[in-house]
Amino acid sequence: MWLLLREGVLPEEVLPRLGEQASLAEVRRLGERWAIAFPTNGVTAEAFSQWEEVERAVAAEVRDFPLVQSWAASVEIGTWRRGEAPLWIAGPCSVEERTSFLELAHALSALGVHVLRGGAYKARTSPYSFQGLGRQALDWLAEAKDRTGLPLCVEILTEAHLEVYLVAGVDIFQVGARNMDNYWLLTEVARAGKPLLLKRNPQATVNEWLLAAEYALLAGAPWVLLCERGIRTFERSLRYTLDVGVLPVLAHQTALPRIADPSHAAGEARFVEPLGLAALAAGAEGLIVEVHPNPPAARSDAQQQLTLDQFARLKVRGEALFAALQAQPHGASANHSKPS
Ligand code: PEP
Ligand code: MN
């Protein structure tokens, strides 16, 4: 059993109430709060959930990632209706200039994109590369949201930025490949009660990835959008190897929504569409795609960003594929349902 204590509650206040279990209990720190773990011995979580000091009780021995595996809430993302069409998240790798970004946001909205992405603080491999425009970019993202009504998905690198992201109206907090296993960041972001788009670290196993999602759900994220963005293998012809095989595995392990990022996996614009379509065919419920007003001039990831026209084509083809896969001649159920 896991008891996540409310902020400010110390383990010493709760341990005496556990009776004999207290001697077997382990106390752990989770972000700013304390958690107590002890053998469940057949007791259910419900009784503990009633305790005033307890924010959340989870019968964690039952499954490896109890919240990820039993998650059954609904997902609300702008106008997207889960199961009816792919989720489209699109926008530039980094937000670089106001006018062209606002024009792009309007064009993406007109194409039926559900969520606008755009980098503000960038996680670049080289310290000499463009690091993003930071707060300036957040201001333009906020303006784009205001003008188009599109929800925003922005990568967050540190919990020190949480407040400015909330002020800018960021709706989905992207935790990128480099931070998937930054458990402190996951916990602090999730505490804001916002959903996360959790990219897979290219070195992470599915188990490690889902445990990272477990941190976020445990800390209060209403849902986590799992995003496969390519893993590191021996193969070098593409930037990463898109693990399409992980998509049916995720559908089997969890009812959390799952999407793919063909842009970072491909690394080259010409390969983005085939990878995106392959991901949808394998059960991705949507795609996050980098689209730039003028890709060759982009200050980050120039080679992989699509033009608006290239994106529009991918969207039409992806939707046709998705619809074809939804046709169920033998009455089979759609595969985003909860695992049994
Ligand atoms: C991004 O989405 O711009 C990004 C940096 O992605 P990743 O974390 O997958 O590298
Ligand atoms: Mn990028």
Short mmCIF file of C-alpha atoms and ligand atoms in Angstrom, two decimals:
data_model
loop_
_atom_site.label_atom_id
_atom_site.label_comp_id
_atom_site.label_asym_id
_atom_site.label_seq_id
_atom_site.Cartn_x
_atom_site.Cartn_y
_atom_site.Cartn_z
CA MET A 1 0.00 0.00 0.00
CA TRP A 2 1.15 3.50 -0.78
CA LEU A 3 -0.06 6.47 1.19
CA LEU A 4 0.78 9.81 -0.36
CA LEU A 5 0.47 12.34 2.45
CA ARG A 6 -0.93 15.81 2.02
CA GLU A 7 1.57 18.63 1.84
CA GLY A 8 2.79 19.60 5.31
CA VAL A 9 1.83 16.25 6.90
CA LEU A 10 4.80 14.40 8.39
CA PRO A 11 5.12 10.60 8.37
CA GLU A 12 5.32 10.62 12.20
CA GLU A 13 1.75 11.90 12.30
CA VAL A 14 0.46 8.91 10.36
CA LEU A 15 2.73 5.99 11.29
CA PRO A 16 1.19 5.43 14.78
CA ARG A 17 -2.19 4.92 13.16
CA LEU A 18 -0.88 1.99 11.13
CA GLY A 19 -0.57 -0.25 14.18
CA GLU A 20 1.49 -3.38 13.49
CA GLN A 21 2.05 -2.34 9.88
CA ALA A 22 4.14 0.61 11.07
CA SER A 23 7.16 -1.60 11.79
CA LEU A 24 7.16 -2.76 8.14
CA ALA A 25 6.57 0.68 6.68
CA GLU A 26 9.07 2.53 4.52
CA VAL A 27 8.98 6.30 4.40
CA ARG A 28 9.86 8.03 1.13
CA ARG A 29 10.05 11.58 -0.08
CA LEU A 30 8.04 12.38 -3.22
CA GLY A 31 8.60 15.93 -4.41
CA GLU A 32 7.58 18.21 -1.56
CA ARG A 33 5.54 15.52 0.14
CA TRP A 34 6.00 12.30 2.06
CA ALA A 35 4.80 8.85 1.13
CA ILE A 36 4.56 5.73 3.27
CA ALA A 37 4.74 2.24 1.76
CA PHE A 38 3.81 -0.95 3.64
CA PRO A 39 2.57 -4.46 2.82
CA THR A 40 -1.08 -4.40 1.85
CA ASN A 41 -2.06 -7.74 3.41
CA GLY A 42 -5.44 -7.78 1.78
CA VAL A 43 -6.58 -4.33 2.93
CA THR A 44 -8.06 -2.08 0.29
CA ALA A 45 -7.03 1.49 -0.46
CA GLU A 46 -10.49 2.90 0.21
CA ALA A 47 -10.20 2.89 3.99
CA PHE A 48 -6.98 4.92 3.91
CA SER A 49 -8.32 7.40 1.35
CA GLN A 50 -10.76 8.61 4.03
CA TRP A 51 -7.94 9.68 6.34
CA GLU A 52 -7.56 13.41 6.52
CA GLU A 53 -3.73 13.28 6.31
CA VAL A 54 -3.80 11.14 3.17
CA GLU A 55 -4.08 12.65 -0.26
CA ARG A 56 -4.05 9.38 -2.09
CA ALA A 57 -3.92 5.69 -1.16
CA VAL A 58 -2.81 3.17 -3.79
CA ALA A 59 -2.73 -0.62 -3.45
CA ALA A 60 0.64 -0.72 -5.19
CA GLU A 61 1.51 -4.40 -4.76
CA VAL A 62 -1.31 -5.51 -6.98
CA ARG A 63 0.27 -4.23 -10.16
CA ASP A 64 3.60 -2.83 -11.21
CA PHE A 65 2.22 0.60 -12.05
CA PRO A 66 -1.20 0.62 -10.41
CA LEU A 67 -2.32 4.05 -11.55
CA VAL A 68 -1.07 3.65 -15.11
CA GLN A 69 -2.69 0.23 -15.35
CA SER A 70 -5.99 1.08 -13.75
CA TRP A 71 -6.33 4.56 -15.19
CA ALA A 72 -9.87 4.98 -16.52
CA ALA A 73 -10.68 8.69 -16.55
CA SER A 74 -11.53 10.58 -19.70
CA VAL A 75 -9.19 12.81 -21.67
CA GLU A 76 -10.27 16.24 -22.77
CA ILE A 77 -8.10 18.04 -25.27
CA GLY A 78 -9.72 21.00 -27.00
CA THR A 79 -12.12 19.80 -29.68
CA TRP A 80 -10.57 16.34 -29.98
CA ARG A 81 -12.91 13.39 -29.43
CA ARG A 82 -10.95 10.31 -28.55
CA GLY A 83 -11.51 7.39 -30.91
CA GLU A 84 -13.19 9.52 -33.58
CA ALA A 85 -10.12 11.01 -35.25
CA PRO A 86 -6.39 11.27 -34.67
CA LEU A 87 -5.20 13.95 -32.26
CA TRP A 88 -3.08 16.56 -34.06
CA ILE A 89 -0.54 18.58 -32.17
CA ALA A 90 1.50 20.81 -34.45
CA GLY A 91 3.73 23.85 -34.44
CA PRO A 92 7.35 24.88 -34.69
CA CYS A 93 10.22 23.30 -32.82
CA SER A 94 10.84 26.73 -31.29
CA VAL A 95 8.83 29.93 -31.44
CA GLU A 96 11.10 32.43 -33.13
CA GLU A 97 9.20 35.41 -34.49
CA ARG A 98 5.81 36.86 -33.61
CA THR A 99 4.07 37.57 -36.93
CA SER A 100 5.00 34.40 -38.77
CA PHE A 101 4.19 32.32 -35.69
CA LEU A 102 0.73 33.88 -35.31
CA GLU A 103 0.06 33.32 -39.01
CA LEU A 104 1.12 29.72 -38.68
CA ALA A 105 -1.10 29.25 -35.61
CA HIS A 106 -4.10 30.57 -37.55
CA ALA A 107 -3.33 28.33 -40.50
CA LEU A 108 -2.97 25.26 -38.27
CA SER A 109 -6.22 26.10 -36.55
CA ALA A 110 -7.93 26.41 -39.94
CA LEU A 111 -6.59 22.96 -40.85
CA GLY A 112 -8.27 21.48 -37.79
CA VAL A 113 -5.23 21.01 -35.57
CA HIS A 114 -6.29 20.40 -31.95
CA VAL A 115 -3.27 21.67 -30.03
CA LEU A 116 -0.54 24.18 -30.82
CA ARG A 117 3.01 23.25 -29.90
CA GLY A 118 5.98 25.58 -29.75
CA GLY A 119 9.26 25.59 -27.89
CA ALA A 120 10.09 28.42 -25.49
CA TYR A 121 13.00 27.11 -23.43
CA LYS A 122 14.75 24.51 -25.55
CA ALA A 123 16.77 21.51 -24.45
CA ARG A 124 19.60 21.51 -26.99
CA THR A 125 22.35 18.96 -27.17
CA SER A 126 24.99 21.64 -27.71
CA PRO A 127 25.27 24.63 -25.38
CA TYR A 128 26.27 26.69 -28.46
CA SER A 129 22.96 26.03 -30.25
CA PHE A 130 19.95 28.35 -30.08
CA GLN A 131 18.32 27.85 -26.66
CA GLY A 132 14.87 29.30 -27.38
CA LEU A 133 13.40 32.74 -26.71
CA GLY A 134 12.07 31.81 -23.29
CA ARG A 135 9.50 34.25 -21.87
CA GLN A 136 9.20 36.13 -25.15
CA ALA A 137 8.13 32.89 -26.84
CA LEU A 138 5.64 32.20 -24.02
CA ASP A 139 4.08 35.64 -24.60
CA TRP A 140 3.59 34.87 -28.28
CA LEU A 141 2.22 31.40 -27.46
CA ALA A 142 -0.27 33.01 -25.08
CA GLU A 143 -1.25 35.48 -27.80
CA ALA A 144 -1.71 32.66 -30.31
CA LYS A 145 -3.94 30.82 -27.87
CA ASP A 146 -5.94 33.95 -27.28
CA ARG A 147 -6.46 34.53 -30.99
CA THR A 148 -7.10 30.96 -32.15
CA GLY A 149 -8.54 29.28 -29.07
CA LEU A 150 -6.06 26.43 -29.52
CA PRO A 151 -4.75 24.79 -26.33
CA LEU A 152 -0.98 24.99 -25.87
CA CYS A 153 1.54 22.19 -25.43
CA VAL A 154 4.98 23.46 -24.38
CA GLU A 155 8.02 21.61 -23.11
CA ILE A 156 9.07 22.49 -19.56
CA LEU A 157 12.68 22.00 -18.47
CA THR A 158 12.58 22.97 -14.82
CA GLU A 159 9.97 23.44 -12.12
CA ALA A 160 11.37 26.96 -11.69
CA HIS A 161 9.43 27.83 -14.87
CA LEU A 162 6.12 26.41 -13.66
CA GLU A 163 4.65 29.74 -12.66
CA VAL A 164 5.42 31.54 -15.93
CA TYR A 165 4.00 28.60 -17.89
CA LEU A 166 0.79 28.72 -15.86
CA VAL A 167 0.54 32.49 -16.36
CA ALA A 168 0.99 32.00 -20.13
CA GLY A 169 -1.90 29.51 -20.07
CA VAL A 170 0.00 26.39 -21.07
CA ASP A 171 -2.52 23.54 -21.15
CA ILE A 172 -0.34 20.46 -21.62
CA PHE A 173 3.11 20.33 -20.08
CA GLN A 174 5.53 18.48 -22.31
CA VAL A 175 8.24 16.63 -20.45
CA GLY A 176 10.81 15.86 -23.09
CA ALA A 177 12.99 12.88 -23.86
CA ARG A 178 15.87 14.30 -21.83
CA ASN A 179 13.70 14.69 -18.74
CA MET A 180 11.47 11.63 -18.84
CA ASP A 181 13.20 10.23 -15.81
CA ASN A 182 13.57 13.52 -13.96
CA TYR A 183 11.19 12.35 -11.25
CA TRP A 184 11.36 15.56 -9.27
CA LEU A 185 10.31 17.60 -12.30
CA LEU A 186 7.51 15.13 -13.13
CA THR A 187 6.22 15.29 -9.60
CA GLU A 188 6.35 19.08 -9.34
CA VAL A 189 4.69 19.63 -12.72
CA ALA A 190 1.98 17.09 -11.99
CA ARG A 191 1.22 18.80 -8.70
CA ALA A 192 -0.05 21.77 -10.68
CA GLY A 193 -2.89 19.45 -11.71
CA LYS A 194 -2.15 19.81 -15.41
CA PRO A 195 -1.89 16.99 -17.94
CA LEU A 196 1.51 15.95 -19.21
CA LEU A 197 2.76 14.94 -22.62
CA LEU A 198 5.47 12.49 -21.59
CA LYS A 199 8.01 11.71 -24.27
CA ARG A 200 9.91 8.47 -24.04
CA ASN A 201 13.59 8.79 -23.25
CA PRO A 202 15.38 7.15 -26.24
CA GLN A 203 17.15 4.84 -23.78
CA ALA A 204 14.09 3.92 -21.72
CA THR A 205 12.32 0.58 -21.62
CA VAL A 206 8.53 0.59 -21.61
CA ASN A 207 8.67 -0.33 -17.95
CA GLU A 208 10.78 2.71 -17.10
CA TRP A 209 8.57 4.95 -19.21
CA LEU A 210 5.37 3.77 -17.54
CA LEU A 211 6.93 4.16 -14.11
CA ALA A 212 7.68 7.77 -15.02
CA ALA A 213 4.00 8.18 -15.96
CA GLU A 214 3.14 6.59 -12.62
CA TYR A 215 5.06 9.38 -10.83
CA ALA A 216 2.99 11.98 -12.66
CA LEU A 217 -0.35 10.30 -11.96
CA LEU A 218 0.55 9.72 -8.33
CA ALA A 219 1.41 13.39 -7.93
CA GLY A 220 -1.91 14.55 -9.36
CA ALA A 221 -1.74 14.79 -13.16
CA PRO A 222 -5.25 14.06 -14.48
CA TRP A 223 -3.77 12.17 -17.42
CA VAL A 224 -0.53 11.58 -19.22
CA LEU A 225 -0.23 11.53 -22.97
CA LEU A 226 2.47 8.96 -23.78
CA CYS A 227 4.57 9.96 -26.78
CA GLU A 228 6.91 7.61 -28.63
CA ARG A 229 9.58 9.79 -30.31
CA GLY A 230 12.18 7.24 -31.38
CA ILE A 231 14.70 5.23 -29.46
CA ARG A 232 18.45 4.90 -29.87
CA THR A 233 19.55 1.77 -31.68
CA PHE A 234 22.59 0.79 -33.76
CA GLU A 235 20.82 2.14 -36.87
CA ARG A 236 21.92 5.58 -38.04
CA SER A 237 20.01 6.22 -41.28
CA LEU A 238 17.33 8.13 -39.39
CA ARG A 239 17.85 10.35 -36.36
CA TYR A 240 16.27 7.72 -34.07
CA THR A 241 14.43 4.43 -34.57
CA LEU A 242 10.70 4.98 -34.20
CA ASP A 243 9.52 2.07 -32.05
CA VAL A 244 6.14 1.42 -33.66
CA GLY A 245 5.99 -1.88 -31.78
CA VAL A 246 5.58 -0.02 -28.54
CA LEU A 247 2.19 1.39 -29.58
CA PRO A 248 0.20 -1.88 -29.33
CA VAL A 249 2.15 -2.69 -26.17
CA LEU A 250 1.01 0.58 -24.60
CA ALA A 251 -2.57 -0.12 -25.65
CA HIS A 252 -2.32 -3.46 -23.89
CA GLN A 253 -0.74 -2.08 -20.71
CA THR A 254 -2.74 1.08 -20.15
CA ALA A 255 -5.75 3.08 -21.23
CA LEU A 256 -3.70 6.29 -21.17
CA PRO A 257 -3.69 8.02 -24.54
CA ARG A 258 -0.69 7.33 -26.77
CA ILE A 259 0.72 9.31 -29.66
CA ALA A 260 3.91 9.42 -31.71
CA ASP A 261 6.35 12.13 -32.75
CA PRO A 262 7.58 11.25 -36.23
CA SER A 263 9.52 14.54 -36.53
CA HIS A 264 12.21 13.84 -33.96
CA ALA A 265 12.40 10.16 -34.92
CA ALA A 266 12.89 10.95 -38.62
CA GLY A 267 15.17 13.96 -38.33
CA GLU A 268 14.46 14.71 -41.99
CA ALA A 269 11.25 16.16 -43.37
CA ARG A 270 10.91 13.62 -46.19
CA PHE A 271 10.61 10.74 -43.70
CA VAL A 272 8.12 12.36 -41.35
CA GLU A 273 4.99 11.34 -43.25
CA PRO A 274 5.79 7.63 -43.65
CA LEU A 275 6.77 7.36 -40.00
CA GLY A 276 3.65 9.23 -38.88
CA LEU A 277 1.41 6.98 -40.94
CA ALA A 278 3.18 3.87 -39.65
CA ALA A 279 2.60 5.03 -36.09
CA LEU A 280 -1.11 5.60 -36.74
CA ALA A 281 -1.34 2.18 -38.36
CA ALA A 282 0.24 0.65 -35.24
CA GLY A 283 -2.31 2.27 -32.97
CA ALA A 284 -1.08 5.77 -32.21
CA GLU A 285 -4.08 7.91 -31.34
CA GLY A 286 -2.47 11.00 -32.75
CA LEU A 287 0.74 12.70 -33.81
CA ILE A 288 2.81 15.63 -32.66
CA VAL A 289 4.48 17.16 -35.68
CA GLU A 290 6.92 20.03 -36.10
CA VAL A 291 5.65 22.56 -38.64
CA HIS A 292 7.50 25.80 -39.41
CA PRO A 293 6.57 28.83 -41.55
CA ASN A 294 9.88 28.51 -43.39
CA PRO A 295 11.73 25.32 -42.37
CA PRO A 296 15.14 26.10 -43.92
CA ALA A 297 15.31 29.26 -41.79
CA ALA A 298 14.37 27.53 -38.52
CA ARG A 299 16.78 28.11 -35.65
CA SER A 300 16.36 24.55 -34.34
CA ASP A 301 15.57 21.23 -36.06
CA ALA A 302 15.40 22.91 -39.48
CA GLN A 303 15.78 19.68 -41.44
CA GLN A 304 12.86 17.84 -39.93
CA GLN A 305 10.19 20.55 -39.82
CA LEU A 306 7.35 20.34 -42.33
CA THR A 307 5.90 23.17 -44.35
CA LEU A 308 2.21 23.83 -43.89
CA ASP A 309 1.47 22.07 -47.19
CA GLN A 310 3.46 18.99 -46.23
CA PHE A 311 1.66 18.87 -42.91
CA ALA A 312 -1.76 19.31 -44.56
CA ARG A 313 -1.03 16.30 -46.75
CA LEU A 314 0.05 14.16 -43.80
CA LYS A 315 -3.09 15.15 -41.94
CA VAL A 316 -5.42 14.18 -44.79
CA ARG A 317 -3.68 10.85 -45.29
CA GLY A 318 -3.47 10.15 -41.56
CA GLU A 319 -7.17 10.79 -41.14
CA ALA A 320 -8.04 8.51 -44.04
CA LEU A 321 -5.87 5.76 -42.57
CA PHE A 322 -7.34 6.23 -39.11
CA ALA A 323 -10.89 6.06 -40.48
CA ALA A 324 -10.07 2.91 -42.45
CA LEU A 325 -8.71 1.28 -39.30
CA GLN A 326 -11.83 2.21 -37.35
CA ALA A 327 -14.01 0.23 -39.78
CA GLN A 328 -14.74 -2.95 -37.85
CA PRO A 329 -16.44 -5.46 -40.11
CA HIS A 330 -16.44 -8.15 -37.42
CA GLY A 331 -17.58 -5.96 -34.56
CA ALA A 332 -14.12 -5.89 -32.94
CA SER A 333 -13.73 -3.16 -30.35
CA ALA A 334 -11.52 -0.11 -30.86
CA ASN A 335 -8.12 -0.75 -29.30
CA HIS A 336 -7.89 2.28 -27.05
CA SER A 337 -10.15 0.62 -24.49
CA LYS A 338 -8.94 -0.24 -21.01
CA PRO A 339 -6.92 -3.43 -20.67
CA SER A 340 -8.68 -6.24 -18.86
C1 PEP B 1 10.76 18.81 -28.95
O1 PEP B 1 9.62 18.32 -28.98
O2 PEP B 1 11.04 19.91 -29.44
C2 PEP B 1 11.86 18.01 -28.38
C3 PEP B 1 12.98 18.59 -27.96
O3 PEP B 1 11.62 16.69 -28.37
P1 PEP B 1 12.38 15.47 -27.65
O4 PEP B 1 12.26 15.74 -26.17
O5 PEP B 1 11.59 14.29 -28.10
O6 PEP B 1 13.80 15.46 -28.12
MN MN B 2 12.50 19.93 -32.14
#
